[in-house]
mmCIF file of C-alpha atoms in Angstrom:
data_model
loop_
_atom_site.group_PDB
_atom_site.id
_atom_site.type_symbol
_atom_site.label_atom_id
_atom_site.label_comp_id
_atom_site.label_asym_id
_atom_site.label_seq_id
_atom_site.Cartn_x
_atom_site.Cartn_y
_atom_site.Cartn_z
ATOM 1 C CA MET H 1 -18.779 -1.370 26.474
ATOM 2 C CA ASN H 2 -20.036 -4.945 26.425
ATOM 3 C CA ARG H 3 -19.976 -6.903 29.693
ATOM 4 C CA PHE H 4 -17.255 -9.349 28.638
ATOM 5 C CA LEU H 5 -14.794 -6.561 27.819
ATOM 6 C CA GLU H 6 -15.715 -4.720 30.996
ATOM 7 C CA ILE H 7 -15.014 -7.798 33.159
ATOM 8 C CA LEU H 8 -11.770 -8.414 31.320
ATOM 9 C CA ILE H 9 -10.557 -4.842 31.851
ATOM 10 C CA CYS H 10 -11.775 -4.917 35.414
ATOM 11 C CA LEU H 11 -9.826 -8.117 36.273
ATOM 12 C CA THR H 12 -6.723 -6.733 34.592
ATOM 13 C CA LEU H 13 -6.917 -3.468 36.497
ATOM 14 C CA GLY H 14 -7.474 -5.435 39.702
ATOM 15 C CA VAL H 15 -4.307 -7.426 39.253
ATOM 16 C CA LEU H 16 -2.206 -4.416 38.154
ATOM 17 C CA THR H 17 -3.390 -2.120 40.908
ATOM 18 C CA LEU H 18 -3.408 -4.609 43.783
ATOM 19 C CA PRO H 19 0.071 -3.500 45.053
ATOM 20 C CA PHE H 20 -1.040 0.121 45.059
ATOM 21 C CA PHE H 21 -4.201 -0.790 46.923
ATOM 22 C CA LEU H 22 -2.211 -2.622 49.618
ATOM 23 C CA ILE H 23 0.128 0.354 49.933
ATOM 24 C CA GLY H 24 -2.951 2.546 50.213
ATOM 25 C CA CYS H 25 -4.293 0.393 53.053
ATOM 26 C CA VAL H 26 -1.041 0.825 54.966
ATOM 27 C CA ILE H 27 -1.070 4.603 54.428
ATOM 28 C CA VAL H 28 -4.664 4.863 55.587
ATOM 29 C CA PHE H 29 -3.957 2.775 58.702
ATOM 30 C CA PHE H 30 -1.099 5.019 59.807
ATOM 31 C CA SER H 31 -2.637 8.305 58.608
ATOM 32 C CA VAL H 32 -6.271 8.159 59.690
ATOM 33 C CA GLY H 33 -6.530 4.818 61.522
ATOM 34 C CA THR H 34 -9.288 2.271 61.382
ATOM 35 C CA PRO H 35 -11.634 1.344 59.926
ATOM 36 C CA LEU H 36 -9.838 1.267 56.596
ATOM 37 C CA MET H 37 -12.973 1.373 54.509
ATOM 38 C CA PHE H 38 -15.677 3.977 54.073
ATOM 39 C CA SER H 39 -19.152 2.832 53.053
ATOM 40 C CA GLN H 40 -22.316 4.669 52.114
ATOM 41 C CA ILE H 41 -25.609 3.949 50.406
ATOM 42 C CA ARG H 42 -25.659 5.325 46.868
ATOM 43 C CA SER H 43 -28.220 5.257 44.064
ATOM 44 C CA GLY H 44 -27.604 2.772 41.299
ATOM 45 C CA GLN H 45 -29.157 1.949 37.940
ATOM 46 C CA ASN H 46 -32.900 2.641 37.800
ATOM 47 C CA GLY H 47 -32.810 3.983 41.314
ATOM 48 C CA HIS H 48 -31.777 0.691 42.954
ATOM 49 C CA ASP H 49 -29.641 1.554 46.009
ATOM 50 C CA PHE H 50 -26.406 -0.263 46.802
ATOM 51 C CA GLN H 51 -23.565 -0.072 49.306
ATOM 52 C CA LEU H 52 -20.540 1.799 47.970
ATOM 53 C CA PHE H 53 -17.084 1.077 49.395
ATOM 54 C CA LYS H 54 -13.856 3.030 49.174
ATOM 55 C CA LEU H 55 -10.647 3.485 51.158
ATOM 56 C CA ARG H 56 -11.196 5.956 53.950
ATOM 57 C CA SER H 57 -9.105 9.071 53.296
ATOM 58 C CA MET H 58 -10.425 11.474 55.926
ATOM 59 C CA LYS H 59 -10.511 11.652 59.687
ATOM 60 C CA GLU H 60 -13.753 12.212 61.645
ATOM 61 C CA THR H 61 -12.496 15.544 63.015
ATOM 62 C CA ARG H 62 -15.413 17.787 64.097
ATOM 63 C CA ASP H 63 -15.837 21.376 65.231
ATOM 64 C CA PRO H 64 -17.093 22.351 68.737
ATOM 65 C CA GLU H 65 -20.688 22.026 67.480
ATOM 66 C CA GLY H 66 -20.129 18.465 66.371
ATOM 67 C CA LYS H 67 -20.107 19.183 62.627
ATOM 68 C CA LEU H 68 -17.518 17.564 60.395
ATOM 69 C CA LEU H 69 -14.715 19.915 59.327
ATOM 70 C CA PRO H 70 -14.206 20.543 55.552
ATOM 71 C CA ASP H 71 -12.589 17.744 53.536
ATOM 72 C CA SER H 72 -9.311 19.649 53.229
ATOM 73 C CA ALA H 73 -9.005 19.845 57.033
ATOM 74 C CA ARG H 74 -9.709 16.126 57.552
ATOM 75 C CA GLN H 75 -7.388 14.568 55.041
ATOM 76 C CA THR H 76 -3.617 14.189 55.407
ATOM 77 C CA ARG H 77 -0.973 14.859 52.767
ATOM 78 C CA ALA H 78 -0.685 11.104 52.208
ATOM 79 C CA THR H 79 -4.395 10.508 51.819
ATOM 80 C CA ALA H 80 -4.706 13.517 49.551
ATOM 81 C CA ILE H 81 -2.323 11.763 47.189
ATOM 82 C CA ILE H 82 -4.355 8.587 47.481
ATOM 83 C CA ARG H 83 -7.461 10.539 46.426
ATOM 84 C CA ARG H 84 -5.704 12.233 43.539
ATOM 85 C CA LEU H 85 -4.404 8.929 42.185
ATOM 86 C CA ARG H 86 -7.908 7.395 42.695
ATOM 87 C CA ILE H 87 -6.446 4.601 44.798
ATOM 88 C CA ASP H 88 -9.286 5.075 47.241
ATOM 89 C CA GLU H 89 -11.742 4.053 44.519
ATOM 90 C CA LEU H 90 -10.120 0.727 43.750
ATOM 91 C CA PRO H 91 -12.447 -1.340 46.005
ATOM 92 C CA GLN H 92 -15.261 -0.404 43.669
ATOM 93 C CA LEU H 93 -13.794 -2.797 41.065
ATOM 94 C CA VAL H 94 -15.571 -5.511 43.090
ATOM 95 C CA LEU H 95 -18.865 -3.663 42.583
ATOM 96 C CA VAL H 96 -18.175 -3.595 38.799
ATOM 97 C CA LEU H 97 -17.749 -7.376 38.845
ATOM 98 C CA GLN H 98 -21.015 -7.622 40.750
ATOM 99 C CA ASN H 99 -22.655 -5.547 38.008
ATOM 100 C CA LYS H 100 -23.713 -2.892 40.504
ATOM 101 C CA MET H 101 -21.383 -0.396 38.902
ATOM 102 C CA ALA H 102 -19.718 0.039 35.518
ATOM 103 C CA LEU H 103 -16.108 1.030 34.741
ATOM 104 C CA VAL H 104 -17.415 4.168 33.050
ATOM 105 C CA GLY H 105 -20.596 6.081 33.849
ATOM 106 C CA PRO H 106 -21.964 8.855 35.956
ATOM 107 C CA ARG H 107 -20.502 8.673 39.471
ATOM 108 C CA PRO H 108 -22.932 7.160 42.037
ATOM 109 C CA LEU H 109 -24.670 9.834 44.162
ATOM 110 C CA LEU H 110 -26.764 9.830 47.298
ATOM 111 C CA PRO H 111 -30.380 8.814 46.722
ATOM 112 C CA ALA H 112 -31.509 12.180 48.097
ATOM 113 C CA THR H 113 -29.374 14.013 45.507
ATOM 114 C CA ILE H 114 -30.822 11.922 42.664
ATOM 115 C CA LYS H 115 -34.330 12.691 43.937
ATOM 116 C CA ASP H 116 -33.533 16.443 43.909
ATOM 117 C CA PHE H 117 -32.494 16.157 40.267
ATOM 118 C CA GLY H 118 -36.054 15.072 39.338
ATOM 119 C CA SER H 119 -36.489 13.705 35.790
ATOM 120 C CA ALA H 120 -32.875 14.548 35.032
ATOM 121 C CA GLY H 121 -31.834 12.286 37.856
ATOM 122 C CA GLN H 122 -33.996 9.464 36.556
ATOM 123 C CA TYR H 123 -32.412 9.699 33.112
ATOM 124 C CA ARG H 124 -28.939 9.858 34.685
ATOM 125 C CA CYS H 125 -29.740 6.617 36.519
ATOM 126 C CA SER H 126 -30.840 4.798 33.375
ATOM 127 C CA VAL H 127 -27.284 3.417 33.212
ATOM 128 C CA ARG H 128 -25.029 1.891 35.875
ATOM 129 C CA PRO H 129 -22.969 4.406 37.818
ATOM 130 C CA GLY H 130 -19.304 4.345 36.960
ATOM 131 C CA LEU H 131 -15.899 4.077 38.592
ATOM 132 C CA THR H 132 -15.033 7.122 36.466
ATOM 133 C CA GLY H 133 -17.012 9.302 34.089
ATOM 134 C CA TRP H 134 -17.165 12.170 31.623
ATOM 135 C CA ALA H 135 -17.517 14.747 34.360
ATOM 136 C CA GLN H 136 -14.500 13.313 36.283
ATOM 137 C CA VAL H 137 -12.211 13.862 33.296
ATOM 138 C CA SER H 138 -13.672 17.242 32.460
ATOM 139 C CA GLY H 139 -12.961 19.114 35.656
ATOM 140 C CA ASN H 140 -14.535 17.112 38.504
ATOM 141 C CA THR H 141 -13.957 19.126 41.689
ATOM 142 C CA ASN H 142 -13.608 22.293 39.575
ATOM 143 C CA LEU H 143 -17.191 21.904 38.328
ATOM 144 C CA SER H 144 -20.513 22.939 39.855
ATOM 145 C CA ASP H 145 -23.179 20.302 40.511
ATOM 146 C CA THR H 146 -25.169 21.632 37.591
ATOM 147 C CA GLU H 147 -22.192 21.353 35.242
ATOM 148 C CA LYS H 148 -21.497 17.778 36.390
ATOM 149 C CA LEU H 149 -25.117 16.882 35.754
ATOM 150 C CA GLN H 150 -25.017 18.432 32.291
ATOM 151 C CA LEU H 151 -21.935 16.409 31.412
ATOM 152 C CA ASP H 152 -23.476 13.207 32.845
ATOM 153 C CA LEU H 153 -26.657 13.638 30.830
ATOM 154 C CA TRP H 154 -24.611 14.222 27.671
ATOM 155 C CA TYR H 155 -22.611 11.117 28.345
ATOM 156 C CA VAL H 156 -25.684 8.905 28.884
ATOM 157 C CA ALA H 157 -27.009 9.971 25.501
ATOM 158 C CA HIS H 158 -23.687 9.606 23.673
ATOM 159 C CA ARG H 159 -22.053 6.658 25.400
ATOM 160 C CA SER H 160 -20.156 4.250 23.222
ATOM 161 C CA LEU H 161 -17.179 1.846 23.429
ATOM 162 C CA GLY H 162 -14.894 4.512 21.924
ATOM 163 C CA LEU H 163 -16.013 7.183 24.417
ATOM 164 C CA ASP H 164 -15.658 4.729 27.346
ATOM 165 C CA LEU H 165 -12.104 3.801 26.352
ATOM 166 C CA ARG H 166 -11.273 7.508 25.908
ATOM 167 C CA ILE H 167 -12.560 8.249 29.432
ATOM 168 C CA LEU H 168 -10.548 5.376 30.908
ATOM 169 C CA GLY H 169 -7.401 6.714 29.215
ATOM 170 C CA GLU H 170 -8.046 10.286 30.295
ATOM 171 C CA THR H 171 -8.638 9.084 33.857
ATOM 172 C CA LEU H 172 -4.995 7.950 33.971
ATOM 173 C CA GLY H 173 -3.943 11.352 32.665
ATOM 174 C CA VAL H 174 -5.967 13.204 35.312
ATOM 175 C CA ALA H 175 -4.418 11.040 38.072
ATOM 176 C CA VAL H 176 -0.911 12.062 36.855
ATOM 177 C CA ARG H 177 -1.430 15.666 35.738
ATOM 178 C CA GLY H 178 -4.338 16.718 37.928
ATOM 179 C CA GLU H 179 -7.827 17.974 37.133
ATOM 180 C CA ARG H 180 -8.424 20.605 34.459
ATOM 181 C CA ARG H 181 -11.712 22.340 33.807
ATOM 182 C CA ARG H 182 -12.881 21.625 30.252
ATOM 183 C CA THR H 183 -15.066 24.617 29.330
ATOM 184 C CA ASP H 184 -15.425 23.308 25.765
ATOM 185 C CA ARG H 185 -17.103 20.136 26.959
ATOM 186 C CA ILE H 186 -19.333 22.036 29.389
ATOM 187 C CA ALA H 187 -20.434 24.302 26.529
ATOM 188 C CA THR H 188 -21.114 21.367 24.226
ATOM 189 C CA ALA H 189 -23.239 19.610 26.883
ATOM 190 C CA ASN H 190 -25.125 22.840 27.618
ATOM 191 C CA GLU H 191 -25.919 23.407 23.949
ATOM 192 C CA TRP H 192 -27.019 19.842 23.494
ATOM 193 C CA LEU H 193 -29.342 20.059 26.464
ATOM 194 C CA LYS H 194 -30.973 23.156 25.007
ATOM 195 C CA ASP H 195 -31.531 21.492 21.620
ATOM 196 C CA HIS H 196 -33.030 18.235 22.895
ATOM 197 C CA LYS H 197 -35.783 17.109 25.215
ATOM 198 C CA PHE H 198 -33.694 18.068 28.250
ATOM 199 C CA LYS H 199 -34.496 21.698 27.581
ATOM 200 C CA ASN H 200 -37.470 21.067 29.866
ATOM 201 C CA PHE H 201 -35.150 20.303 32.814
ATOM 202 C CA ASN H 202 -34.914 23.270 35.134
ATOM 203 C CA LEU H 203 -31.258 22.954 35.974
ATOM 204 C CA GLN H 204 -31.300 26.277 37.876
ATOM 205 C CA GLU H 205 -33.351 24.585 40.631
ATOM 206 C CA ILE H 206 -30.723 21.948 41.284
ATOM 207 C CA PRO H 207 -29.122 22.475 44.714
ATOM 208 C CA ALA H 208 -25.533 23.711 44.577
#
């Protein structure tokens, strides 16, 4: 996707989704309180770190030992809906306009995670991280970290305008119908990895 088209789509999405974002802010305020935004350092293109922002959808509830409780125990019914509809990700449209992210690409991960991926992580970061990606429309939370990485590597090698537009369209479908594990896409990515230079990546060593 060329930069002009990306900016045009980004601005259009920003205008269309602004009412939903404002509603999301109200829900977050009354559900989990302030601050409204969650921020964290993530790894961007070519390993350049940046600050990622999103609507906060979970409380800071901890167990007696001070450890955060699982995500499911820290989110409310309302914020769970926000996450499913991807409303919490809307602030990242600003990062797309700043060219720190793309509309479509591998989701931005922690620098430590990218480092653990080794050469696979470097190749994954050869493009800008995306607001949504191939792994996100192919199962997302129903996938293992290895499967997500396989799908991300396949995307980086096969990315095109047509594929990006397809992913954007499918993202809307996932938000409405929910996530569905695409075993066919996982198998395709796995076979492609075996047949190309990525056969040297030891995906079994990637932390779960």
